[in-house]
PDB file of C-alpha atoms and ligand atoms in Angstrom:
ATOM      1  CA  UNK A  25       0.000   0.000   0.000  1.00 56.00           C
ATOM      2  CA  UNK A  26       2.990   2.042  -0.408  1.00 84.00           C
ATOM      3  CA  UNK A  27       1.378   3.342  -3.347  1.00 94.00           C
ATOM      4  CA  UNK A  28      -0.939   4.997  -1.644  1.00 97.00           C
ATOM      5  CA  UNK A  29       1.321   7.367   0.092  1.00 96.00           C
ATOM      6  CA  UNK A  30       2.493   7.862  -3.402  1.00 96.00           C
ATOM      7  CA  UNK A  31      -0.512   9.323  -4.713  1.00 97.00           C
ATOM      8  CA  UNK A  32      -1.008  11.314  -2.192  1.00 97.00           C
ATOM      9  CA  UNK A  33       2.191  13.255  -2.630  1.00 96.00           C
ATOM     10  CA  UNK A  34       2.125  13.331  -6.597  1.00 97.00           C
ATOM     11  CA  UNK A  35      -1.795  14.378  -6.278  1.00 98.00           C
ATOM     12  CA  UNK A  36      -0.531  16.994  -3.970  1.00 97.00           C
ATOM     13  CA  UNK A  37       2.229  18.208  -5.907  1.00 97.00           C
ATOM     14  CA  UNK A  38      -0.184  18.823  -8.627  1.00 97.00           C
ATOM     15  CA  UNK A  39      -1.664  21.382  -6.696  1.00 98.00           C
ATOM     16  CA  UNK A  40      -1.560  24.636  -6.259  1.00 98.00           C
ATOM     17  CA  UNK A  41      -0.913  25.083  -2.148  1.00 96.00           C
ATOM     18  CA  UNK A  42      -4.159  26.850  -1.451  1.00 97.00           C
ATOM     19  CA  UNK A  43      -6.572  24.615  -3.002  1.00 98.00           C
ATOM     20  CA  UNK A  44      -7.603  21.868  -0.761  1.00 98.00           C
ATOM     21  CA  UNK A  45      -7.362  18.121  -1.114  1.00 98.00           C
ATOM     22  CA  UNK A  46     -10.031  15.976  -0.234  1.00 98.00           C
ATOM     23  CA  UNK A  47      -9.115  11.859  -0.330  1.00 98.00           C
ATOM     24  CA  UNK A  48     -12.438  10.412  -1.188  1.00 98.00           C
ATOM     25  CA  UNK A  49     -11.614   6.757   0.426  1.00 98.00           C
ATOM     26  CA  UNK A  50     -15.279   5.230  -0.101  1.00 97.00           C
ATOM     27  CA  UNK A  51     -15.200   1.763  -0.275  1.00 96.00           C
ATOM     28  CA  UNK A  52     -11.826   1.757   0.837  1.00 96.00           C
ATOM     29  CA  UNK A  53     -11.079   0.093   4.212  1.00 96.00           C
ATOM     30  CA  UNK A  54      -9.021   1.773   7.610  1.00 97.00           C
ATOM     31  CA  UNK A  55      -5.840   0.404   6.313  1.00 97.00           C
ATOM     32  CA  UNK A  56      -5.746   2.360   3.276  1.00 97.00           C
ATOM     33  CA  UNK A  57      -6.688   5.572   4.890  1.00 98.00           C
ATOM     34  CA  UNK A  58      -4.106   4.828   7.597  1.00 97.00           C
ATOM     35  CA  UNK A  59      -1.764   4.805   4.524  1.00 97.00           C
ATOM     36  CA  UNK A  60      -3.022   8.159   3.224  1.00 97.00           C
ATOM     37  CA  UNK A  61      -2.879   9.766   6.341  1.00 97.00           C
ATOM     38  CA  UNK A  62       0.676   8.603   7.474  1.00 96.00           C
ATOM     39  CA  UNK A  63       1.836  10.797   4.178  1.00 95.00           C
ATOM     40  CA  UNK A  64      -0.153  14.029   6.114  1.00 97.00           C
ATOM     41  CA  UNK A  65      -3.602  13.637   4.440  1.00 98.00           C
ATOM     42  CA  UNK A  66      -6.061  14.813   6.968  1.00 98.00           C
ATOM     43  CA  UNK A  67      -9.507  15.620   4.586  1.00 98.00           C
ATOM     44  CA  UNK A  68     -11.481  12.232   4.016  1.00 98.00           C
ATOM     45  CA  UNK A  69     -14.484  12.273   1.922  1.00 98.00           C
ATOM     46  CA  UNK A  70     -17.354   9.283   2.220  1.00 98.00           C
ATOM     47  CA  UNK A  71     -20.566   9.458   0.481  1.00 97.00           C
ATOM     48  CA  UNK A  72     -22.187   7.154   3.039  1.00 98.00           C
ATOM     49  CA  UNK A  73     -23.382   7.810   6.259  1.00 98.00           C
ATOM     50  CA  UNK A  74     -22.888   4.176   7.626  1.00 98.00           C
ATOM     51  CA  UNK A  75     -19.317   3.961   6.101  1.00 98.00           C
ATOM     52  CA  UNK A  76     -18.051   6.805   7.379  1.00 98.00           C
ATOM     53  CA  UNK A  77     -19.771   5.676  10.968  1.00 98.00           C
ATOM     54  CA  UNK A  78     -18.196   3.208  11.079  1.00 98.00           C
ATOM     55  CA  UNK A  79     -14.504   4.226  10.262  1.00 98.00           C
ATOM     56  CA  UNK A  80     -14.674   7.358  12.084  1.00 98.00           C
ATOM     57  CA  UNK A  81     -13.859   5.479  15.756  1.00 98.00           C
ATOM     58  CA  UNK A  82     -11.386   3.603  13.951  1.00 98.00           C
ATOM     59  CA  UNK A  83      -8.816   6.169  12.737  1.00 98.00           C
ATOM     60  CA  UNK A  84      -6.846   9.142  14.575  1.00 98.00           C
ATOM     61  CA  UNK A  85      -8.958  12.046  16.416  1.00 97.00           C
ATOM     62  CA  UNK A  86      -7.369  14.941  13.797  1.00 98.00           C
ATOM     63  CA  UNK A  87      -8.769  13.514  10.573  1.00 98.00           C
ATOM     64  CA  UNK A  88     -11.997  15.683   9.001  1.00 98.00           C
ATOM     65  CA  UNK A  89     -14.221  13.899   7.869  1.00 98.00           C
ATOM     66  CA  UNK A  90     -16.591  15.204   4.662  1.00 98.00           C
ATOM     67  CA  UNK A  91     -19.500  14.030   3.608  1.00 98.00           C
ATOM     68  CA  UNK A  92     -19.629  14.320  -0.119  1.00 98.00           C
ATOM     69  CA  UNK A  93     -22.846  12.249  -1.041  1.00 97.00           C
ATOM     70  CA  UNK A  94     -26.681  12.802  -0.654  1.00 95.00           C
ATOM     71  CA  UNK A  95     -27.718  12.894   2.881  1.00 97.00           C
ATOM     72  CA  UNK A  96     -31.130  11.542   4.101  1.00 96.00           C
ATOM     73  CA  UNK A  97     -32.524  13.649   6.846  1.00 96.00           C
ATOM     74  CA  UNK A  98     -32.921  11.292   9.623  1.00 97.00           C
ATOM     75  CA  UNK A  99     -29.018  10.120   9.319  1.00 98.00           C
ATOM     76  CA  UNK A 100     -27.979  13.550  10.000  1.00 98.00           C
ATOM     77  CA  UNK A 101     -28.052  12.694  13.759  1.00 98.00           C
ATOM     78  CA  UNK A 102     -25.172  10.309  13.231  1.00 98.00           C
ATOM     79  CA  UNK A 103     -23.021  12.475  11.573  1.00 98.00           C
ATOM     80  CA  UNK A 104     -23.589  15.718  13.396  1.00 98.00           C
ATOM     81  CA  UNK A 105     -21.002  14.892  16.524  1.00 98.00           C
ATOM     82  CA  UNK A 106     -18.094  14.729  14.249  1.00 98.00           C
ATOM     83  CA  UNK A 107     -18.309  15.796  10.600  1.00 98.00           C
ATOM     84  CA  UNK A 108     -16.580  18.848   9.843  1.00 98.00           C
ATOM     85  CA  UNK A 109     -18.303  19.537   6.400  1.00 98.00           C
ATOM     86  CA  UNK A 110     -21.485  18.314   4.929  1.00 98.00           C
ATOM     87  CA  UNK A 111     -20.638  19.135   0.813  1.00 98.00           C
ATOM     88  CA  UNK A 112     -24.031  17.690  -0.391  1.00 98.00           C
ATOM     89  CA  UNK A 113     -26.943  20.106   0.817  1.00 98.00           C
ATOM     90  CA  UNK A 114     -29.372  20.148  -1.673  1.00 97.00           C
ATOM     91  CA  UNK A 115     -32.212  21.902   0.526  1.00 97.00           C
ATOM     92  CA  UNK A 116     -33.332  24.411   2.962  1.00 97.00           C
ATOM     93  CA  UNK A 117     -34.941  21.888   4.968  1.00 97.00           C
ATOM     94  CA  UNK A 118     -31.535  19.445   5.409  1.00 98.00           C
ATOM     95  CA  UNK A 119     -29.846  22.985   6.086  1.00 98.00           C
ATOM     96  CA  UNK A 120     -32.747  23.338   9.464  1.00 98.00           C
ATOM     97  CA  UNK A 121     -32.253  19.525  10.192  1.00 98.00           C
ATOM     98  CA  UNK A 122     -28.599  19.646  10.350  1.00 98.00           C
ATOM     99  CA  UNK A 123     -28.973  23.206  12.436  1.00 98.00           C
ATOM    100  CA  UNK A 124     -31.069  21.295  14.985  1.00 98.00           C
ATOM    101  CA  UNK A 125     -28.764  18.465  15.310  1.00 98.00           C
ATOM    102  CA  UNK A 126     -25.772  20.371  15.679  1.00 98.00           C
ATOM    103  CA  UNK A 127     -27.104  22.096  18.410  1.00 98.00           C
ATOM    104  CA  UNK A 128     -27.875  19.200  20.510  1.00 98.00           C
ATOM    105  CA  UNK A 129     -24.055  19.121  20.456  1.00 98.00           C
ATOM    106  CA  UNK A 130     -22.734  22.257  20.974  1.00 98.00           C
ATOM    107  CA  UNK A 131     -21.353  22.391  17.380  1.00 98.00           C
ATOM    108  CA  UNK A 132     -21.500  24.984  14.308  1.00 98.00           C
ATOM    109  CA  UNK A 133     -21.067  22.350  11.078  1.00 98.00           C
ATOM    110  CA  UNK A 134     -19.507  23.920   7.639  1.00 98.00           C
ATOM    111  CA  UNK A 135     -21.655  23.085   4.596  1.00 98.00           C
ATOM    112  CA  UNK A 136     -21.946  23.600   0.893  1.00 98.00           C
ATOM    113  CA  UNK A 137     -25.037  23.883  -1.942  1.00 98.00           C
ATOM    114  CA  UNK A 138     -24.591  20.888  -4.218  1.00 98.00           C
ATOM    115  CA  UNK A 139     -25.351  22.495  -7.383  1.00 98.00           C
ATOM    116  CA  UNK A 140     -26.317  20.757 -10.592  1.00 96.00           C
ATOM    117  CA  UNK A 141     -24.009  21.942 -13.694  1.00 93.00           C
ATOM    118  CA  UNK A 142     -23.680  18.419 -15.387  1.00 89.00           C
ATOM    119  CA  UNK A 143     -25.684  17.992 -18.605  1.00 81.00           C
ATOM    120  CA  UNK A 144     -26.528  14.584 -18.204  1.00 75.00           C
ATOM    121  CA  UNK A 145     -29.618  13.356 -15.824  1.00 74.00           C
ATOM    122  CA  UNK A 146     -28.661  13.347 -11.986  1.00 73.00           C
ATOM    123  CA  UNK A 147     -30.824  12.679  -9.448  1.00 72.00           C
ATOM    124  CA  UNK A 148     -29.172  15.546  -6.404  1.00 86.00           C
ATOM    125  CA  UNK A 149     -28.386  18.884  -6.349  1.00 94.00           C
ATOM    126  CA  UNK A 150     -29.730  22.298  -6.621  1.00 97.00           C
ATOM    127  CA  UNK A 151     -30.669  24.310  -9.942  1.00 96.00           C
ATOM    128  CA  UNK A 152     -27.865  26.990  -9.959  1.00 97.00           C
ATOM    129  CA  UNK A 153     -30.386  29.983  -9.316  1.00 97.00           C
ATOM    130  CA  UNK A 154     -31.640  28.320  -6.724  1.00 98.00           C
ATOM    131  CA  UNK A 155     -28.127  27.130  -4.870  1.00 98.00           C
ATOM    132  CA  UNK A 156     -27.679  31.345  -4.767  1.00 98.00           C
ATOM    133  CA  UNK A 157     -30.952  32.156  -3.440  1.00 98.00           C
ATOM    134  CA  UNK A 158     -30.486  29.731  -0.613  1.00 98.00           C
ATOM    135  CA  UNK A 159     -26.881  30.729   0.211  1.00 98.00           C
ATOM    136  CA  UNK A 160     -28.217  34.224   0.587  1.00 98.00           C
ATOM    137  CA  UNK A 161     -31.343  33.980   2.464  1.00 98.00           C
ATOM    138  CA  UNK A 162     -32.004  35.307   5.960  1.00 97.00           C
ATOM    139  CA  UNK A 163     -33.045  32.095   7.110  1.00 96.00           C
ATOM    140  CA  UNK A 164     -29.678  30.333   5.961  1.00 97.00           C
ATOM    141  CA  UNK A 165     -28.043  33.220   7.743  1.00 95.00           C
ATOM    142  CA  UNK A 166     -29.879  33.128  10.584  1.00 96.00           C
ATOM    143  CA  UNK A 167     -28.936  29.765  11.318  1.00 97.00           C
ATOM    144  CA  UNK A 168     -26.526  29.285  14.303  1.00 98.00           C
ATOM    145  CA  UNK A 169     -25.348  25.648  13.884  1.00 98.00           C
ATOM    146  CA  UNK A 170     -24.661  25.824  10.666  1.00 98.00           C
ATOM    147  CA  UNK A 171     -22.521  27.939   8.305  1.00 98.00           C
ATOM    148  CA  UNK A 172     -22.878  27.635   4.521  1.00 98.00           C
ATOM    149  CA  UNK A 173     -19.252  27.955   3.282  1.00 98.00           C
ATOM    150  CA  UNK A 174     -19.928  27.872  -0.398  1.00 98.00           C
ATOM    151  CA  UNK A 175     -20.459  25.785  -3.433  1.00 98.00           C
ATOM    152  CA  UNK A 176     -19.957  22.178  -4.623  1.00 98.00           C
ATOM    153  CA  UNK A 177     -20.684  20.544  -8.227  1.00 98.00           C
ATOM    154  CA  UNK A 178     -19.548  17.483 -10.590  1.00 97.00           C
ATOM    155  CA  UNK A 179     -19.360  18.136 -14.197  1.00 96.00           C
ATOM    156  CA  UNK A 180     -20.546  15.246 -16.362  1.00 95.00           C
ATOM    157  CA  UNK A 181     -18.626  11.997 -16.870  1.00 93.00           C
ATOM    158  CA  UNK A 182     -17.696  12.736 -20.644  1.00 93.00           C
ATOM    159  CA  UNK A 183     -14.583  12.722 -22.738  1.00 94.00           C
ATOM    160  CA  UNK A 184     -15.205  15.587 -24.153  1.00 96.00           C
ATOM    161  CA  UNK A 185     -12.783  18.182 -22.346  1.00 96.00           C
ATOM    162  CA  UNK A 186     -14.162  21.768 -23.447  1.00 97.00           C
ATOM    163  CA  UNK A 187     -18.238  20.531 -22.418  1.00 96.00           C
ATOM    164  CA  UNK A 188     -16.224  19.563 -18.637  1.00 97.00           C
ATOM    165  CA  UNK A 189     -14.341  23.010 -18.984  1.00 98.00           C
ATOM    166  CA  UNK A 190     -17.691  24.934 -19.750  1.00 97.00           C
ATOM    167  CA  UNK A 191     -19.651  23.273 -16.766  1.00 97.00           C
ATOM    168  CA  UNK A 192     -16.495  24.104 -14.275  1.00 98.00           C
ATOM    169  CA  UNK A 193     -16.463  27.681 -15.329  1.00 98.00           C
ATOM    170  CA  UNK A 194     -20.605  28.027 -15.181  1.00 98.00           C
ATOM    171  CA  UNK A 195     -20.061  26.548 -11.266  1.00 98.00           C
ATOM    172  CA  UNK A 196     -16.841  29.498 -10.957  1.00 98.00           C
ATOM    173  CA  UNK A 197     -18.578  32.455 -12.433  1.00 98.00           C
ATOM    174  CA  UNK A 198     -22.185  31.426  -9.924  1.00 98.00           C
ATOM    175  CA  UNK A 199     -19.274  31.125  -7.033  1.00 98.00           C
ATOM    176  CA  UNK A 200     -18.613  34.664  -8.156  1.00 98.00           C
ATOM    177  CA  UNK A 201     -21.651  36.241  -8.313  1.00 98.00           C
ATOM    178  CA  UNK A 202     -22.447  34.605  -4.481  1.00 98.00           C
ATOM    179  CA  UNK A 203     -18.872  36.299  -3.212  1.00 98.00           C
ATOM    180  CA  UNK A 204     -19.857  39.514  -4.409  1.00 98.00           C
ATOM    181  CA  UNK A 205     -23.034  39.087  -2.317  1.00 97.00           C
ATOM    182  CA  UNK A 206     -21.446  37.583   0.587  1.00 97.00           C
ATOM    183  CA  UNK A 207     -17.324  37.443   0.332  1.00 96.00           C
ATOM    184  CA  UNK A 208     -17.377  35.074   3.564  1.00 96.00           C
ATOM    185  CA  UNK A 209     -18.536  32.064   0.819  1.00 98.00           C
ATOM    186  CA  UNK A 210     -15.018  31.026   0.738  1.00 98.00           C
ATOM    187  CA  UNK A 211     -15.027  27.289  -0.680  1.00 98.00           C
ATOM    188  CA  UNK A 212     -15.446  26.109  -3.809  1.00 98.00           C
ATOM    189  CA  UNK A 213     -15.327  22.438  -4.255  1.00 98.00           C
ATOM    190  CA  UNK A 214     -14.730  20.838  -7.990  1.00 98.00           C
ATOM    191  CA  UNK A 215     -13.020  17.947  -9.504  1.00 98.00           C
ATOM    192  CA  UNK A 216     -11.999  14.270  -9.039  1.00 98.00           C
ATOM    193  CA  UNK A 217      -9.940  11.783 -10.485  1.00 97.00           C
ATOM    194  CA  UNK A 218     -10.584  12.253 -14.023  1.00 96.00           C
ATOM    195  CA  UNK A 219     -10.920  16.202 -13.840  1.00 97.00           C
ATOM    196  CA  UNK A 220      -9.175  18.375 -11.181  1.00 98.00           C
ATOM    197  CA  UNK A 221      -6.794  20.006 -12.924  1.00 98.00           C
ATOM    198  CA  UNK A 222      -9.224  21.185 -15.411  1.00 98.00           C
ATOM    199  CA  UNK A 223     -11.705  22.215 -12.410  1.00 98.00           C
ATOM    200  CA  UNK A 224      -8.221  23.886 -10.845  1.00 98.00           C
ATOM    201  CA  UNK A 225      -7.655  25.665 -14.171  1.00 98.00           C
ATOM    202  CA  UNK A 226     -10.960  27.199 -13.441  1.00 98.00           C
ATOM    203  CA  UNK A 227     -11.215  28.003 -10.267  1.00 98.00           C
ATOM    204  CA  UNK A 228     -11.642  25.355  -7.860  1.00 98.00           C
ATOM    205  CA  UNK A 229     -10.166  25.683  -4.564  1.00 98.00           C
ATOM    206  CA  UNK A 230     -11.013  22.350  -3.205  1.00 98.00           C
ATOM    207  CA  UNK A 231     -10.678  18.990  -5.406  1.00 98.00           C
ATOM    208  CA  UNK A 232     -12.250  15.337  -4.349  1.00 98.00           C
ATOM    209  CA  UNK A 233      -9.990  12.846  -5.784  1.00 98.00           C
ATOM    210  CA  UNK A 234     -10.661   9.049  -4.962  1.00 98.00           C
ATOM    211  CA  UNK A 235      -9.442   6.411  -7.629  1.00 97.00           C
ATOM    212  CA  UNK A 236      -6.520   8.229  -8.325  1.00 97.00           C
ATOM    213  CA  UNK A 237      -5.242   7.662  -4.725  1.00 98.00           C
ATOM    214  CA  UNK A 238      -7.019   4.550  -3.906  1.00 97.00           C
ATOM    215  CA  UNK A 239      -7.087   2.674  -6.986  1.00 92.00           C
ATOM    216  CA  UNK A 240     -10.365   1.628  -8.586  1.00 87.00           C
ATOM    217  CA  UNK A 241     -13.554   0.844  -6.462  1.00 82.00           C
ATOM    218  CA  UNK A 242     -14.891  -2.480  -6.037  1.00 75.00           C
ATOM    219  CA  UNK A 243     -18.518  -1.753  -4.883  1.00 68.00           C
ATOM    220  CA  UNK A 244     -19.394  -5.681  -5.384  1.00 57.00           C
ATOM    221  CA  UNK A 245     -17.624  -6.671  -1.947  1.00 49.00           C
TER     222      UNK A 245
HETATM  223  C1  PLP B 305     -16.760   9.286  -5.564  1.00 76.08           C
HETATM  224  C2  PLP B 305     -16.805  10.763  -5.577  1.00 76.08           C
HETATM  225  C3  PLP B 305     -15.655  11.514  -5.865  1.00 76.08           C
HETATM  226  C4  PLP B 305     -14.305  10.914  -6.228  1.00 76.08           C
HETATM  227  O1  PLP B 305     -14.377  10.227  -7.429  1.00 76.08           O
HETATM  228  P1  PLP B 305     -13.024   9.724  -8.177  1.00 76.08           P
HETATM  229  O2  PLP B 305     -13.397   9.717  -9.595  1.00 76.08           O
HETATM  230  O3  PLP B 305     -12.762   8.356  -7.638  1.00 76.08           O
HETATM  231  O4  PLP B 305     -11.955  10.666  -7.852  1.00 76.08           O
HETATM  232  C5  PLP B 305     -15.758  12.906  -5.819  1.00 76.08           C
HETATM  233  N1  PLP B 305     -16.927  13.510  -5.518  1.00 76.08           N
HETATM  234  C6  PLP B 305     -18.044  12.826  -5.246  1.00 76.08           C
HETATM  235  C7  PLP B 305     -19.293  13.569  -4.915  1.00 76.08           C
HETATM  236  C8  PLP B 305     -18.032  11.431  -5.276  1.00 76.08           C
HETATM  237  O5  PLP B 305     -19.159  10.750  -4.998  1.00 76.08           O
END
């Protein structure tokens, strides 16, 4: 699992210093994110709220755990005690829930508006109009528990570079337009495995790369 540690370094030497890596290490067990973290990688990423329930206990007290897929209300109760930023918010009502839940435990939880900027049919995520409209709204900033930190997207899963490029740069100048509302919106989060240097070309200042660390998932174990 050397290789691991590997990736992480050439990954991160990739980058510019301020953008922020993200290791997505669903489906990955402990062991491998035991290998990622002994090369410094701190920011995990799971898209399930069981999986990253479970691993959580298992690895070191200063690793920050993301949530990067859709979350159903009545798991946000698990997460709440330890997650340092849900990525996936898709709605004003998951914004109150998690608000609610992270006051129960005395904590303030970083999110981001999933917005929708791939062509292709997806299920999550919020029509760009209305990601800025909820980032902006009294009640968002009203909330105590909760502070919405800024925008996350996925462009579609095409070959075609300049279509991935176009949907990156829609996400960077709706970031924009949000910043000049509110210049506290400080997080943009864009790109994986196949992408991030195009989504750091245009913008991004926070990249989720799995496969390229990890290796390829095997979601039939
Ligand atoms: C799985 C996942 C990633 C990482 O995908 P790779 O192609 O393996 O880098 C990034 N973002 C989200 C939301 C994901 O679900």
């Amino acid at each position: 699992m050397k290789e691991i540690e590997e990736n992480i370094r050439s990954v991160r030497a990739s980058l510019p210093p301020a953008v922020e890596l993200v290791a997505v290490s669903k489906t990955h067990p402990v062991e491998a994110i035991r290998e990622a973290y002994r090369a410094g990688q701190r920011v995990f990423g799971e898209n399930k709220v069981q999986e990253m329930c479970a691993k959580q206990p298992e690895l070191p007290g200063d690793v920050r755990w993301h949530l990067i897929g859709h979350l159903q209300s009545n798991k946000v109760k698990y997460i709440v005690p330890f997650v340092e930023m849900i990525q996936s918010v898709d709605s004003a009502e998951l914004l109150a829930k998690i608000d609610a839940a992270a006051g129960k435990v005395g904590r303030r939880i970083d999110c981001l508006l999933e917005v929708r900027i791939a062509c292709e049919e997806t299920k999550y995520g919020l029509e760009p109009e209305a990601a800025l409209a909820l980032a902006l709204s009294e009640q968002t900033r009203h909330l105590e528990h909760v502070r919405v930190r800024g925008l996350m997207g996925m462009a579609s899963n095409t070959p075609d570079r300049e279509q991935v490029r176009r949907e990156f740069s829609s996400l960077k100048a709706l970031w924009d337009r949000l910043r000049e509302q509110d210049p506290t919106m400080d997080v943009l989060s864009m790109g994986m495995s196949g992408d991030y240097p195009i989504a750091v070309e245009c913008g991004s200042t926070m990249v989720r790369v799995g496969s390229r660390i990890f290796g390829a998932r095997n979601y039939d174990v």
